[in-house]
Coordinates of C-alpha atoms and ligand atoms in Angstrom, one line a residue:
X217 CA 0.0 0.0 0.0
X218 CA 2.9 2.4 0.9
X219 CA 4.1 2.0 -2.7
X220 CA 0.9 2.7 -4.4
X221 CA 1.7 6.3 -5.3
X222 CA 4.4 5.0 -7.5
X223 CA 1.9 3.5 -9.9
X224 CA -0.2 4.8 -12.7
X225 CA -4.0 4.6 -12.1
X226 CA -4.3 1.5 -14.5
X227 CA -1.4 -0.1 -12.6
X228 CA -3.2 0.5 -9.4
X229 CA -6.2 -1.5 -11.0
X230 CA -3.7 -4.2 -11.9
X231 CA -2.4 -4.3 -8.2
X232 CA -6.0 -4.6 -6.8
X233 CA -6.8 -7.4 -9.3
X234 CA -3.7 -9.2 -8.1
X235 CA -4.6 -8.9 -4.5
X236 CA -8.2 -10.1 -5.3
X237 CA -6.6 -13.1 -7.2
X238 CA -4.5 -14.0 -4.0
X239 CA -1.2 -12.8 -5.4
X240 CA -0.2 -10.2 -2.9
X241 CA 3.0 -12.2 -2.2
X242 CA 4.4 -10.7 -5.3
X243 CA 4.9 -7.4 -3.7
X244 CA 4.8 -8.2 0.1
X245 CA 8.6 -8.1 0.3
X246 CA 8.9 -4.6 -1.3
X247 CA 11.0 -2.3 0.6
X248 CA 10.0 1.4 1.8
X249 CA 9.2 3.9 -1.0
X250 CA 12.4 5.4 -2.2
X251 CA 14.2 2.1 -2.4
X252 CA 14.3 0.3 -5.8
X253 CA 11.3 2.2 -7.0
X254 CA 12.2 1.7 -10.8
X255 CA 12.3 -2.1 -10.3
X256 CA 8.9 -2.0 -8.6
X257 CA 7.5 0.0 -11.7
X258 CA 9.0 -2.6 -14.0
X259 CA 7.1 -5.4 -12.2
X260 CA 3.8 -3.7 -13.3
X261 CA 5.1 -3.2 -16.9
X262 CA 5.5 -7.1 -16.9
X263 CA 2.1 -7.7 -15.2
X264 CA 0.4 -5.5 -17.8
X265 CA 2.0 -7.5 -20.6
X266 CA 1.1 -10.9 -19.0
X267 CA -2.5 -9.5 -18.5
X268 CA -3.0 -8.3 -22.1
X269 CA -1.3 -11.4 -23.9
X270 CA -3.6 -14.0 -22.4
X271 CA -7.2 -14.3 -23.6
X272 CA -9.3 -13.0 -20.7
X273 CA -6.1 -11.6 -18.8
X274 CA -4.5 -12.9 -15.7
X275 CA -7.8 -13.3 -13.9
X276 CA -8.7 -16.1 -16.4
X277 CA -5.1 -17.4 -16.3
X278 CA -5.3 -18.0 -12.5
X279 CA -8.8 -19.3 -12.7
X280 CA -7.8 -21.8 -15.4
X281 CA -4.8 -22.8 -13.5
X282 CA -6.6 -23.5 -10.3
X283 CA -9.1 -25.8 -12.0
X284 CA -6.5 -27.7 -14.0
X285 CA -4.2 -28.0 -10.9
X286 CA -7.1 -29.3 -8.9
X287 CA -7.9 -31.8 -11.7
X288 CA -4.3 -32.9 -11.8
X289 CA -4.1 -33.3 -8.1
X290 CA -7.2 -35.4 -8.1
X291 CA -5.6 -37.6 -10.9
X292 CA -8.6 -36.8 -13.2
X293 CA -8.2 -38.0 -16.7
X294 CA -9.1 -35.3 -19.4
X295 CA -10.4 -38.2 -21.5
X296 CA -12.8 -39.6 -18.9
X297 CA -16.0 -40.7 -20.4
X298 CA -14.5 -40.8 -23.9
X299 CA -14.1 -43.9 -26.0
X300 CA -11.4 -43.8 -28.8
X301 CA -11.9 -45.3 -32.2
X302 CA -10.2 -45.0 -35.5
X303 CA -11.6 -42.1 -37.5
X304 CA -12.0 -42.1 -41.3
X305 CA -10.3 -39.7 -43.5
X306 CA -8.7 -39.4 -47.0
X307 CA -5.8 -41.8 -47.5
X308 CA -3.6 -40.7 -50.5
X309 CA -1.0 -42.8 -52.4
X310 CA 1.7 -40.8 -54.1
X311 CA 1.4 -40.6 -57.9
X312 CA -1.8 -42.3 -58.5
X313 CA -4.7 -40.6 -60.3
X314 CA -6.5 -39.6 -57.3
X315 CA -3.3 -38.0 -55.9
X316 CA -2.7 -36.1 -59.2
X317 CA -6.3 -34.9 -59.2
X318 CA -6.0 -33.5 -55.6
X319 CA -2.6 -31.9 -56.3
X320 CA -4.2 -30.0 -59.2
X321 CA -7.1 -28.8 -57.1
X322 CA -4.7 -27.8 -54.3
X323 CA -2.4 -25.8 -56.6
X324 CA -5.6 -24.0 -57.9
X325 CA -6.5 -23.1 -54.3
X326 CA -3.0 -22.1 -53.1
X327 CA -3.5 -18.4 -54.2
X328 CA -6.3 -18.3 -51.7
X329 CA -4.1 -19.4 -48.8
X330 CA -2.1 -17.9 -46.1
X331 CA 0.8 -19.9 -44.4
X332 CA 1.6 -19.8 -40.8
X333 CA 4.9 -21.2 -39.4
X334 CA 5.1 -21.8 -35.6
X335 CA 8.8 -21.2 -34.8
X336 CA 8.8 -20.0 -31.3
X337 CA 10.4 -23.3 -29.8
X338 CA 14.2 -23.6 -29.3
X339 CA 14.2 -27.2 -29.7
X340 CA 15.8 -28.4 -26.5
X341 CA 15.4 -32.0 -27.7
X342 CA 17.8 -31.3 -30.6
X343 CA 20.4 -29.7 -28.4
X344 CA 21.2 -27.2 -31.2
X345 CA 22.1 -23.6 -30.1
X346 CA 20.8 -21.6 -33.0
X347 CA 17.2 -21.2 -34.3
X348 CA 16.1 -24.4 -36.0
X349 CA 14.7 -22.7 -39.2
X350 CA 18.3 -21.6 -40.0
X351 CA 19.6 -25.1 -40.1
X352 CA 20.4 -26.5 -43.5
X353 CA 17.5 -28.8 -44.6
X354 CA 20.3 -30.6 -46.6
X355 CA 23.9 -29.9 -47.0
X356 CA 24.3 -30.5 -50.8
X357 CA 23.1 -27.0 -51.5
X358 CA 23.1 -25.7 -47.9
X359 CA 19.6 -24.5 -48.2
X360 CA 18.2 -23.7 -44.8
X361 CA 14.6 -24.6 -43.7
X362 CA 13.4 -21.0 -43.9
X363 CA 14.6 -20.5 -47.4
X364 CA 13.1 -23.9 -48.4
X365 CA 9.7 -22.7 -47.0
X366 CA 9.8 -19.3 -48.5
X367 CA 10.8 -20.6 -52.0
X368 CA 8.2 -23.3 -51.7
X369 CA 5.4 -20.8 -50.9
X370 CA 6.5 -18.4 -53.8
X371 CA 6.7 -21.4 -56.2
X372 CA 3.2 -22.3 -55.1
X373 CA 1.8 -18.8 -55.5
X374 CA 3.4 -18.7 -59.1
X375 CA 2.0 -22.1 -60.2
X376 CA -1.5 -21.2 -58.7
X377 CA -1.9 -18.0 -60.7
X378 CA -0.5 -19.8 -63.8
X379 CA -3.0 -22.5 -63.5
X380 CA -6.0 -20.2 -62.9
X381 CA -4.7 -17.9 -65.6
X382 CA -4.9 -14.9 -63.2
X383 CA -3.9 -11.5 -64.7
X384 CA -1.7 -10.7 -61.8
X385 CA -0.1 -12.8 -59.1
X386 CA -1.7 -12.7 -55.8
X387 CA 0.8 -12.5 -52.9
X388 CA 0.4 -15.4 -50.6
X389 CA 0.8 -14.1 -46.9
X390 CA 3.3 -15.7 -44.8
X391 CA 3.3 -15.5 -41.0
X392 CA 6.0 -16.6 -38.6
X393 CA 5.1 -17.0 -35.0
X394 CA 8.4 -16.3 -32.9
X395 CA 9.1 -16.0 -29.2
X396 CA 11.6 -14.1 -27.2
X397 CA 13.9 -17.1 -27.8
X398 CA 13.7 -16.9 -31.6
X399 CA 12.5 -13.5 -32.6
X400 CA 15.6 -11.3 -33.1
X401 CA 17.5 -14.3 -34.8
X402 CA 14.6 -15.1 -37.2
X403 CA 14.3 -11.5 -38.2
X404 CA 18.1 -11.2 -38.6
X405 CA 18.1 -14.4 -40.8
X406 CA 15.4 -12.9 -43.1
X407 CA 17.0 -9.5 -43.3
X408 CA 20.4 -10.7 -44.0
X409 CA 19.1 -12.8 -46.9
X410 CA 16.8 -10.3 -48.5
X411 CA 13.8 -12.4 -47.3
X412 CA 14.9 -15.3 -49.5
X413 CA 13.3 -13.5 -52.5
X414 CA 10.0 -12.8 -50.9
X415 CA 8.7 -9.3 -50.5
X416 CA 9.3 -8.1 -46.9
X417 CA 5.7 -6.8 -46.9
X418 CA 4.5 -10.4 -47.5
X419 CA 6.1 -11.7 -44.4
X420 CA 4.7 -10.9 -40.8
X421 CA 6.3 -11.9 -37.6
X422 CA 4.1 -12.4 -34.6
X423 CA 5.9 -12.8 -31.2
X424 CA 4.2 -15.0 -28.6
X425 CA 4.6 -14.1 -24.9
X426 CA 5.6 -16.5 -22.3
X427 CA 3.1 -17.2 -19.5
X428 CA 3.7 -16.8 -15.7
X429 CA 4.9 -19.7 -13.8
X430 CA 2.9 -21.2 -10.9
X431 CA 4.4 -22.1 -7.5
X432 CA 1.6 -24.2 -5.9
X433 CA -1.8 -25.7 -6.4
X434 CA -3.4 -22.3 -5.5
X435 CA -1.7 -20.9 -8.6
X436 CA 0.3 -18.4 -6.9
X437 CA 2.5 -16.8 -9.6
X438 CA 6.3 -17.6 -9.1
X439 CA 8.9 -15.0 -8.6
X440 CA 12.1 -15.4 -10.5
X441 CA 14.6 -17.0 -8.4
X442 CA 17.3 -14.7 -9.6
X443 CA 15.2 -11.4 -9.6
X444 CA 12.5 -10.7 -6.9
X445 CA 11.1 -7.9 -9.2
X446 CA 10.3 -10.3 -11.9
X447 CA 7.6 -13.0 -12.4
X448 CA 9.1 -16.2 -13.7
X449 CA 7.8 -17.0 -17.1
X450 CA 7.9 -20.0 -19.5
X451 CA 6.6 -20.9 -23.0
X452 CA 2.9 -21.6 -23.3
X453 CA 3.2 -23.8 -26.3
X454 CA 2.4 -23.6 -30.1
X455 CA -1.4 -23.2 -29.3
X456 CA -0.8 -19.5 -28.9
X457 CA -0.8 -19.1 -32.6
X458 CA -4.6 -19.0 -32.6
X459 CA -5.0 -16.1 -30.1
X460 CA -2.1 -14.1 -31.8
X461 CA -3.5 -14.4 -35.2
X462 CA -6.9 -13.4 -33.9
X463 CA -5.7 -10.4 -32.0
X464 CA -3.5 -9.3 -34.8
X465 CA -6.5 -8.6 -36.9
X466 CA -4.9 -10.4 -39.8
X467 CA -7.7 -12.9 -40.2
X468 CA -10.2 -10.3 -41.2
X469 CA -7.8 -8.6 -43.6
X470 CA -7.2 -12.0 -45.3
X471 CA -10.9 -12.7 -45.4
X472 CA -11.5 -9.3 -47.0
X473 CA -8.9 -10.1 -49.6
X474 CA -10.9 -13.2 -50.6
X475 CA -8.5 -15.8 -48.9
X476 CA -10.1 -19.1 -48.0
X477 CA -7.4 -21.2 -46.2
X478 CA -4.9 -21.0 -43.4
X479 CA -2.1 -23.6 -43.3
X480 CA -0.1 -24.1 -40.2
X481 CA 3.2 -26.0 -40.1
X482 CA 6.2 -26.7 -38.0
X483 CA 9.9 -25.5 -38.0
X484 CA 11.9 -28.5 -39.3
X485 CA 10.2 -30.6 -41.9
X486 CA 12.1 -30.6 -45.1
X487 CA 9.4 -32.7 -46.9
X488 CA 6.3 -30.8 -45.9
X489 CA 5.7 -28.9 -49.1
X490 CA 5.6 -32.0 -51.2
X491 CA 2.4 -32.9 -49.3
X492 CA 0.7 -29.5 -49.3
X493 CA -0.8 -29.3 -52.9
X494 CA -2.6 -32.7 -52.5
X495 CA -3.8 -32.0 -48.9
X496 CA -5.1 -28.6 -49.8
X497 CA -6.8 -30.3 -52.7
X498 CA -8.5 -32.6 -50.2
X499 CA -9.5 -29.7 -48.0
X500 CA -11.2 -27.8 -50.9
X501 CA -12.8 -30.9 -52.6
X502 CA -14.2 -32.4 -49.2
X503 CA -15.0 -28.9 -47.7
X504 CA -13.1 -29.7 -44.5
X505 CA -13.1 -27.0 -41.9
X506 CA -10.2 -28.6 -40.3
X507 CA -7.7 -31.0 -42.1
X508 CA -4.9 -32.5 -40.2
X509 CA -2.1 -34.0 -42.2
X510 CA -1.1 -37.4 -41.0
X511 CA 1.2 -40.3 -41.7
X512 CA 1.2 -44.0 -40.9
X513 CA 2.3 -44.2 -37.2
X514 CA 4.2 -47.0 -35.5
X515 CA 2.6 -47.8 -32.0
X516 CA 4.3 -45.8 -29.3
X517 CA 6.0 -43.6 -31.8
X518 CA 6.5 -40.2 -30.2
X519 CA 3.9 -38.5 -32.3
X520 CA 0.1 -37.9 -31.4
X521 CA -2.4 -40.1 -32.9
X522 CA -5.5 -38.9 -34.7
X523 CA -8.5 -40.5 -32.9
X524 CA -12.3 -40.2 -32.9
X525 CA -13.4 -39.6 -29.2
X526 CA -17.0 -40.4 -28.5
X527 CA -18.4 -39.4 -25.1
X528 CA -21.0 -41.3 -23.2
X529 CA -23.2 -38.2 -23.3
X530 CA -23.1 -38.3 -27.2
X531 CA -20.4 -35.8 -27.9
X532 CA -17.9 -36.8 -30.5
X533 CA -14.7 -35.2 -32.1
X534 CA -11.8 -36.1 -34.2
X535 CA -8.6 -34.9 -32.4
X536 CA -5.0 -35.5 -31.8
X537 CA -4.4 -37.6 -28.6
X538 CA -0.7 -37.1 -27.6
X539 CA 1.4 -40.3 -27.7
X540 CA 1.8 -40.5 -23.8
X541 CA -2.1 -40.3 -23.4
X542 CA -3.1 -42.7 -26.2
X543 CA -1.7 -45.8 -24.5
X544 CA -3.4 -45.3 -21.1
X545 CA -6.7 -44.1 -22.9
X546 CA -6.8 -47.4 -24.8
X547 CA -6.0 -49.6 -21.9
X548 CA -8.8 -47.9 -20.0
X549 CA -11.4 -48.5 -22.5
X550 CA -11.2 -52.2 -23.2
X551 CA -7.9 -52.5 -25.2
X552 CA -5.7 -54.3 -22.6
X553 CA -2.6 -54.1 -24.9
X554 CA -2.8 -50.3 -25.3
X555 CA -1.1 -48.7 -28.2
X556 CA -0.1 -51.5 -30.5
X557 CA 0.4 -52.1 -34.1
X558 CA -2.3 -53.8 -36.2
X559 CA -1.8 -56.3 -39.0
X560 CA -0.4 -53.6 -41.2
X561 CA 2.6 -53.4 -39.0
X562 CA 1.4 -49.8 -38.0
X563 CA -0.8 -48.3 -35.3
X564 CA -4.4 -48.0 -36.6
X565 CA -4.4 -44.4 -35.5
X566 CA -2.8 -42.0 -38.0
X567 CA 0.1 -40.0 -36.7
X568 CA -0.2 -36.4 -36.4
X569 CA 2.4 -34.3 -38.2
X570 CA 0.9 -31.0 -36.9
X571 CA 0.2 -29.6 -40.2
X572 CA -3.2 -28.1 -40.2
X573 CA -5.3 -26.7 -43.0
X574 CA -8.2 -24.6 -41.7
X575 CA -10.9 -23.0 -43.7
X576 CA -10.8 -19.3 -42.9
X577 CA -14.5 -18.4 -42.6
X578 CA -15.5 -21.0 -40.0
X579 CA -12.1 -20.5 -38.3
X580 CA -12.9 -16.8 -37.8
X581 CA -16.4 -17.6 -36.8
X582 CA -15.0 -20.0 -33.9
X583 CA -12.4 -17.5 -32.8
X584 CA -14.8 -14.6 -32.6
X585 CA -16.4 -16.9 -29.7
X586 CA -13.2 -18.1 -28.1
X587 CA -10.7 -15.3 -28.7
X588 CA -8.4 -17.9 -29.9
X589 CA -8.2 -19.5 -26.4
X590 CA -7.2 -23.2 -26.7
X591 CA -7.9 -25.9 -24.2
X592 CA -4.8 -26.1 -21.9
X593 CA -3.1 -28.5 -19.8
X594 CA -0.7 -28.6 -16.8
X595 CA 2.1 -30.9 -16.1
X596 CA 3.4 -30.3 -12.6
X597 CA 6.3 -32.4 -11.3
X598 CA 5.1 -33.1 -7.7
X599 CA 7.5 -33.5 -4.8
X600 CA 5.7 -36.5 -3.3
X601 CA 2.6 -38.5 -3.6
X602 CA 0.6 -36.0 -1.6
X603 CA 0.7 -33.8 -4.6
X604 CA 0.7 -30.7 -2.4
X605 CA 4.0 -29.1 -3.5
X606 CA 6.0 -29.0 -6.9
X607 CA 9.7 -29.8 -7.5
X608 CA 10.0 -26.7 -9.5
X609 CA 7.4 -24.1 -10.8
X610 CA 5.0 -25.2 -13.6
X611 CA 2.7 -23.3 -16.0
X612 CA -0.3 -23.9 -18.3
X613 CA 0.5 -25.1 -21.9
X614 CA -1.6 -25.4 -25.0
X615 CA -1.0 -27.0 -28.4
X616 CA -2.2 -25.8 -31.8
X617 CA -3.8 -29.1 -32.9
X618 CA -6.3 -28.9 -29.9
X619 CA -8.1 -26.1 -31.8
X620 CA -11.0 -28.5 -32.8
X621 CA -11.8 -29.3 -29.1
X622 CA -14.1 -26.4 -28.8
X623 CA -15.9 -26.8 -32.2
X624 CA -19.5 -27.8 -32.5
X625 CA -20.3 -31.2 -33.7
X626 CA -21.5 -29.9 -37.1
X627 CA -17.8 -28.8 -37.9
X628 CA -16.2 -30.7 -40.7
X629 CA -13.1 -32.2 -39.2
X630 CA -11.1 -34.6 -41.3
X631 CA -7.5 -35.7 -42.0
X632 CA -5.4 -36.7 -44.9
X633 CA -2.8 -39.5 -44.7
X634 CA 0.2 -39.1 -46.9
X635 CA 3.1 -41.6 -47.6
X636 CA 5.6 -40.8 -44.7
X637 CA 8.7 -40.8 -47.1
X638 CA 6.9 -38.0 -49.0
X639 CA 5.7 -35.9 -46.1
X640 CA 7.4 -36.1 -42.9
X641 CA 10.9 -36.1 -41.7
X642 CA 11.3 -33.5 -38.9
X643 CA 14.6 -32.7 -37.2
X644 CA 13.8 -32.9 -33.4
X645 CA 16.2 -35.4 -31.7
X646 CA 19.9 -35.1 -30.8
X647 CA 22.2 -37.9 -32.0
X648 CA 22.4 -39.6 -28.7
X649 CA 18.6 -39.9 -28.3
X650 CA 18.1 -40.7 -31.9
X651 CA 20.5 -43.6 -31.7
X652 CA 18.4 -45.1 -28.9
X653 CA 15.1 -45.0 -30.9
X654 CA 13.8 -48.5 -31.2
X655 CA 14.7 -50.2 -34.5
X656 CA 12.1 -49.6 -37.2
X657 CA 10.8 -46.4 -35.6
X658 CA 11.9 -43.1 -37.2
X659 CA 14.9 -41.2 -35.8
X660 CA 13.7 -37.7 -36.4
X661 CA 17.3 -36.4 -36.3
X662 CA 19.3 -34.2 -38.5
X663 CA 20.8 -37.3 -40.1
X664 CA 17.5 -38.9 -41.0
X665 CA 16.0 -35.4 -42.0
X666 CA 18.5 -34.9 -44.8
X667 CA 18.6 -38.4 -45.9
X668 CA 14.7 -38.4 -46.2
X669 CA 15.0 -35.5 -48.6
X670 CA 17.3 -37.3 -51.0
X671 CA 15.1 -40.4 -50.6
X672 CA 11.9 -38.7 -51.3
X673 CA 13.4 -36.7 -54.5
X674 CA 14.9 -40.1 -55.7
X675 CA 11.6 -41.9 -55.3
X676 CA 9.6 -39.1 -57.0
X677 CA 12.1 -39.3 -60.0
X678 CA 11.9 -43.0 -60.0
X679 CA 8.1 -42.7 -60.2
X680 CA 8.5 -40.2 -63.1
X681 CA 10.5 -42.8 -65.1
X682 CA 14.2 -42.3 -64.1
X683 CA 16.1 -45.5 -63.5
X684 CA 17.9 -45.4 -60.1
X685 CA 20.2 -47.7 -58.5
X686 CA 19.2 -49.1 -55.0
X687 CA 20.1 -47.0 -52.0
X688 CA 22.8 -48.4 -49.6
X689 CA 22.6 -48.7 -45.9
X690 CA 25.1 -46.6 -43.9
X691 CA 25.4 -45.8 -40.2
X692 CA 26.0 -42.2 -39.1
X693 CA 25.9 -41.0 -35.5
X694 CA 24.8 -44.6 -34.5
X695 CA 21.7 -44.4 -36.9
X696 CA 21.4 -46.8 -39.8
X697 CA 20.0 -44.9 -42.8
X698 CA 19.4 -45.6 -46.5
X699 CA 21.5 -43.4 -48.7
X700 CA 20.0 -42.6 -52.0
X701 CA 21.6 -40.4 -54.7
X702 CA 21.8 -36.7 -53.4
X703 CA 19.1 -35.3 -55.6
X704 CA 17.7 -31.7 -54.9
X705 CA 15.8 -29.2 -56.7
X706 CA 14.4 -25.6 -56.3
X707 CA 10.7 -25.8 -55.5
X708 CA 10.0 -23.8 -58.5
X709 CA 11.5 -26.6 -60.6
X710 CA 8.7 -28.9 -59.6
X711 CA 6.2 -28.8 -56.8
X712 CA 3.6 -31.3 -58.0
X713 CA 4.1 -34.8 -59.6
X714 CA 2.5 -33.8 -62.8
X715 CA 5.0 -30.9 -63.1
X716 CA 8.0 -33.0 -62.3
X717 CA 7.0 -35.8 -64.7
X718 CA 6.6 -33.1 -67.4
X719 CA 10.4 -32.3 -67.0
X720 CA 11.7 -35.8 -67.2
X721 CA 11.9 -37.4 -70.8
X722 CA 13.4 -40.3 -72.6
X723 CA 15.4 -42.8 -70.8
X724 CA 17.3 -41.3 -67.8
X725 CA 19.4 -42.9 -65.2
X726 CA 21.3 -41.9 -62.0
X727 CA 23.8 -43.9 -60.1
X728 CA 23.7 -44.2 -56.2
X729 CA 26.9 -42.3 -55.7
X730 CA 25.6 -39.4 -57.8
X731 CA 24.5 -35.8 -56.9
X732 CA 22.1 -33.8 -59.0
X733 CA 21.2 -30.2 -58.0
X734 CA 18.6 -28.4 -60.2
X735 CA 18.7 -24.7 -59.3
X736 CA 16.5 -23.2 -61.9
X737 CA 12.9 -23.3 -63.2
X738 CA 13.0 -24.6 -66.7
X739 CA 15.4 -27.6 -66.7
X740 CA 14.4 -30.5 -68.8
X741 CA 16.1 -34.0 -68.2
X742 CA 16.2 -35.9 -71.5
X743 CA 18.1 -39.1 -72.0
X744 CA 20.5 -38.1 -69.1
X745 CA 22.8 -40.9 -67.7
X746 CA 24.5 -39.4 -64.6
X747 CA 27.4 -41.1 -62.7
X748 CA 28.9 -38.2 -60.6
X749 CA 27.8 -34.7 -59.5
X750 CA 25.9 -32.4 -61.8
X751 CA 24.8 -28.9 -60.8
X752 CA 22.8 -26.6 -63.0
X753 CA 22.0 -23.0 -62.2
X754 CA 19.7 -21.2 -64.4
X755 CA 17.7 -17.9 -64.5
X756 CA 14.0 -18.1 -65.0
X757 CA 14.0 -17.3 -68.8
X758 CA 16.6 -19.8 -69.6
X759 CA 15.3 -23.2 -70.9
X760 CA 17.9 -25.9 -70.5
X761 CA 17.8 -29.3 -71.8
X762 CA 20.2 -31.7 -70.0
X763 CA 21.1 -35.1 -71.5
X764 CA 24.0 -37.3 -72.6
X765 CA 26.3 -39.2 -70.3
X766 CA 28.0 -37.3 -67.5
X767 CA 30.6 -39.0 -65.4
X768 CA 33.0 -37.5 -62.9
X769 CA 34.4 -38.3 -59.4
X770 CA 31.5 -36.7 -57.9
X771 CA 30.6 -35.6 -54.3
X772 CA 31.2 -38.3 -51.5
X773 CA 29.3 -38.6 -48.3
X774 CA 31.9 -38.9 -45.6
X775 CA 31.2 -40.0 -42.1
X776 CA 32.3 -37.7 -39.2
X777 CA 32.3 -38.1 -35.4
X778 CA 29.7 -35.8 -33.9
X779 CA 32.0 -35.3 -30.9
X780 CA 34.6 -33.8 -33.1
X781 CA 34.4 -30.1 -32.4
X782 CA 36.6 -29.3 -35.3
X783 CA 33.3 -29.5 -37.5
X784 CA 30.5 -27.1 -37.1
X785 CA 27.5 -28.1 -35.1
X786 CA 25.2 -28.3 -38.1
X787 CA 27.4 -31.0 -39.5
X788 CA 28.2 -32.7 -36.3
X789 CA 24.5 -33.3 -35.6
X790 CA 24.2 -35.1 -39.0
X791 CA 27.3 -37.4 -38.5
X792 CA 28.4 -36.8 -42.1
X793 CA 29.8 -34.1 -44.5
X794 CA 29.8 -33.9 -48.2
X795 CA 33.3 -33.9 -49.8
X796 CA 32.9 -32.1 -53.1
X797 CA 35.6 -33.8 -55.1
X798 CA 34.6 -33.2 -58.8
X799 CA 31.4 -32.0 -60.6
X800 CA 30.0 -30.6 -63.8
X801 CA 28.5 -27.3 -63.0
X802 CA 26.8 -25.1 -65.6
X803 CA 25.2 -21.7 -65.1
X804 CA 22.8 -20.1 -67.6
X805 CA 22.4 -16.4 -66.6
X806 CA 20.6 -15.1 -69.6
X807 CA 17.2 -16.0 -71.1
X808 CA 17.2 -18.3 -74.1
X809 CA 17.2 -22.0 -75.1
X810 CA 20.2 -24.1 -74.2
X811 CA 21.3 -27.7 -74.4
X812 CA 23.9 -29.5 -72.3
X813 CA 25.0 -32.6 -73.8
X814 CA 28.6 -33.4 -73.1
Ligands
UGB48 N1 6.6 -24.1 -30.8 C1 6.3 -22.8 -30.7 O1 6.2 -22.0 -31.7 N2 6.0 -22.2 -29.5 C2 6.0 -22.9 -28.5 O2 5.8 -22.5 -27.3 C3 6.5 -24.3 -28.4 C4 6.7 -24.8 -29.7 P1 8.1 -29.3 -30.9 P2 6.1 -31.1 -29.8 O3 5.5 -33.2 -35.2 O4 6.5 -34.9 -34.1 C5 4.4 -31.6 -31.6 O5 8.6 -29.0 -29.6 O6 5.4 -29.9 -29.2 C6 6.8 -24.7 -32.1 C7 3.0 -32.1 -31.6 O7 2.4 -31.6 -30.3 O8 9.1 -29.6 -32.0 O9 6.9 -32.0 -28.8 C8 8.2 -25.2 -32.5 O10 9.1 -24.2 -32.8 C9 2.9 -33.7 -31.6 O11 1.5 -34.1 -31.7 O12 7.1 -30.5 -30.9 O13 5.2 -32.1 -30.6 C10 8.0 -26.2 -33.5 O14 7.9 -25.7 -34.8 C11 3.6 -34.2 -32.8 O15 3.0 -34.0 -34.0 C12 6.5 -26.6 -33.1 O16 6.0 -25.6 -32.4 C13 5.1 -33.6 -33.0 O17 5.0 -32.1 -32.8 C14 6.5 -28.1 -32.5 O18 7.3 -28.0 -31.3 C15 5.7 -33.9 -34.2

């Protein structure tokens, strides 16, 4: 009370609210006025921020926390009363007529889409010190994830307006959700690379705020152990993306501009855009309000399972059930073996890859009701079985894929299963953890993430008629992976199977030890026989026909020890480097028609 005169009237209101919420411990230790007054004012600047960045403010946060902490203490299961079953959705098979049809529909729709990347996480599991979107997706060209994503969106935008014969190209908006951990470095990466060719006005960064930590079951806000004038905060999870988008006002801007879809994706999946055209096509054709991308999932694999939950009171929803909850839920509902593979060798529940396609109109309608608040959870680490005190402070968390939990039963919630090799190879696990992954389950490491890109590109070319040698098995960082030829291309070279197929003619072949990098739009492979490394750079107006027999010493994949600090972290986490011994590299910097036939 003695310090009240230091505060603005609105800060006094906040102080009263905190007292009403049982949070007076936050300032009980304050010394007399005149001592550390600036720090005291700073506390209220932080309180104001915490209050405005949470839907419903701190009062809602504390109320939700008390309820969730009480449920957790009681051991209440959030899925009580729900029975899981396998939902139905669209299952695609790469390259067949159905897939091609959905891809075409998706490309048409892409100009009506906005893309949202959630990139606020630091990736503790990966043990990498930088931001994950700056990591090379593959080291043949060194293209980082953010560049790959931006070039994919631009390619999609261009292909979409070409297909619909639009007179001018619509700019597809790209939003990146950052956090205090990633914001400055993400902006710096964009600025120092001229936004990788995208107009800076097309990109928008929205920073998520952390939430207050909680010290006990009464949801007393925790003070920072190192600073008694600061409330301790931690990340609230990727679910924040919905309230941030809502409060930014962008959704209405997009609706007014005629957009129809919002696509959400995560930070390190180098394959993702190979799956986007077809899945957007599914959304548009099936009129899905919510479409979750999924892959076949091995039982107990550390990705959530897409599940239909039916409540005894009649409610029903299709939702992601996190992997640590699926097994107990199944066991509690008449499946004594829990989360196990079925006769296909996979779990019957498709694996959530956290790529969501939402229809904009129904999305805005829903957020107008909820303000973007997502059902939260709390995961306190208790000191003992009495569950009365915590080992360390906790906080509420939320996940973006829980958005459908508040939807009415009339909402059209579906999913699209895509071949794993085509759609999903995230970089999440450090080498030591990856090496411990049970045999047959995916490593989700930097090693497997890069190898998966070569595998997918090789298999796509194979399907387009190119003869390829079989991959060889090699071990890097304790992980056995298949090594295919190192084939990469710019997204504008080919985004859909139909487009890629149209660029491969005659009888082409590529040996396993080869490298092929196509860095241009109009490069036609015709009767090419490659045994070595071939790099083609071309400007947009240059049409290059590449054929004949090309042979050289090539680029070799060499194993390295991840503990060898002589190599940069980006290479150590993969366990290999590419030794560029000999290549044929040609650049076409002027428009025109060219032929490369050594
Ligand atoms: N992220 C944020 O932007 N903000 C945050 O506060 C936290 C994360 P993780 P997670 O694909 O295998 C998810 O940590 O949460 C971003 C799904 O929940 O990589 O363990 C972060 O930058 C799970 O169902 O993943 O698990 C990153 O881009 C499963 O699908 C993204 O959110 C799993 O991903 C994911 O963060 C998976």
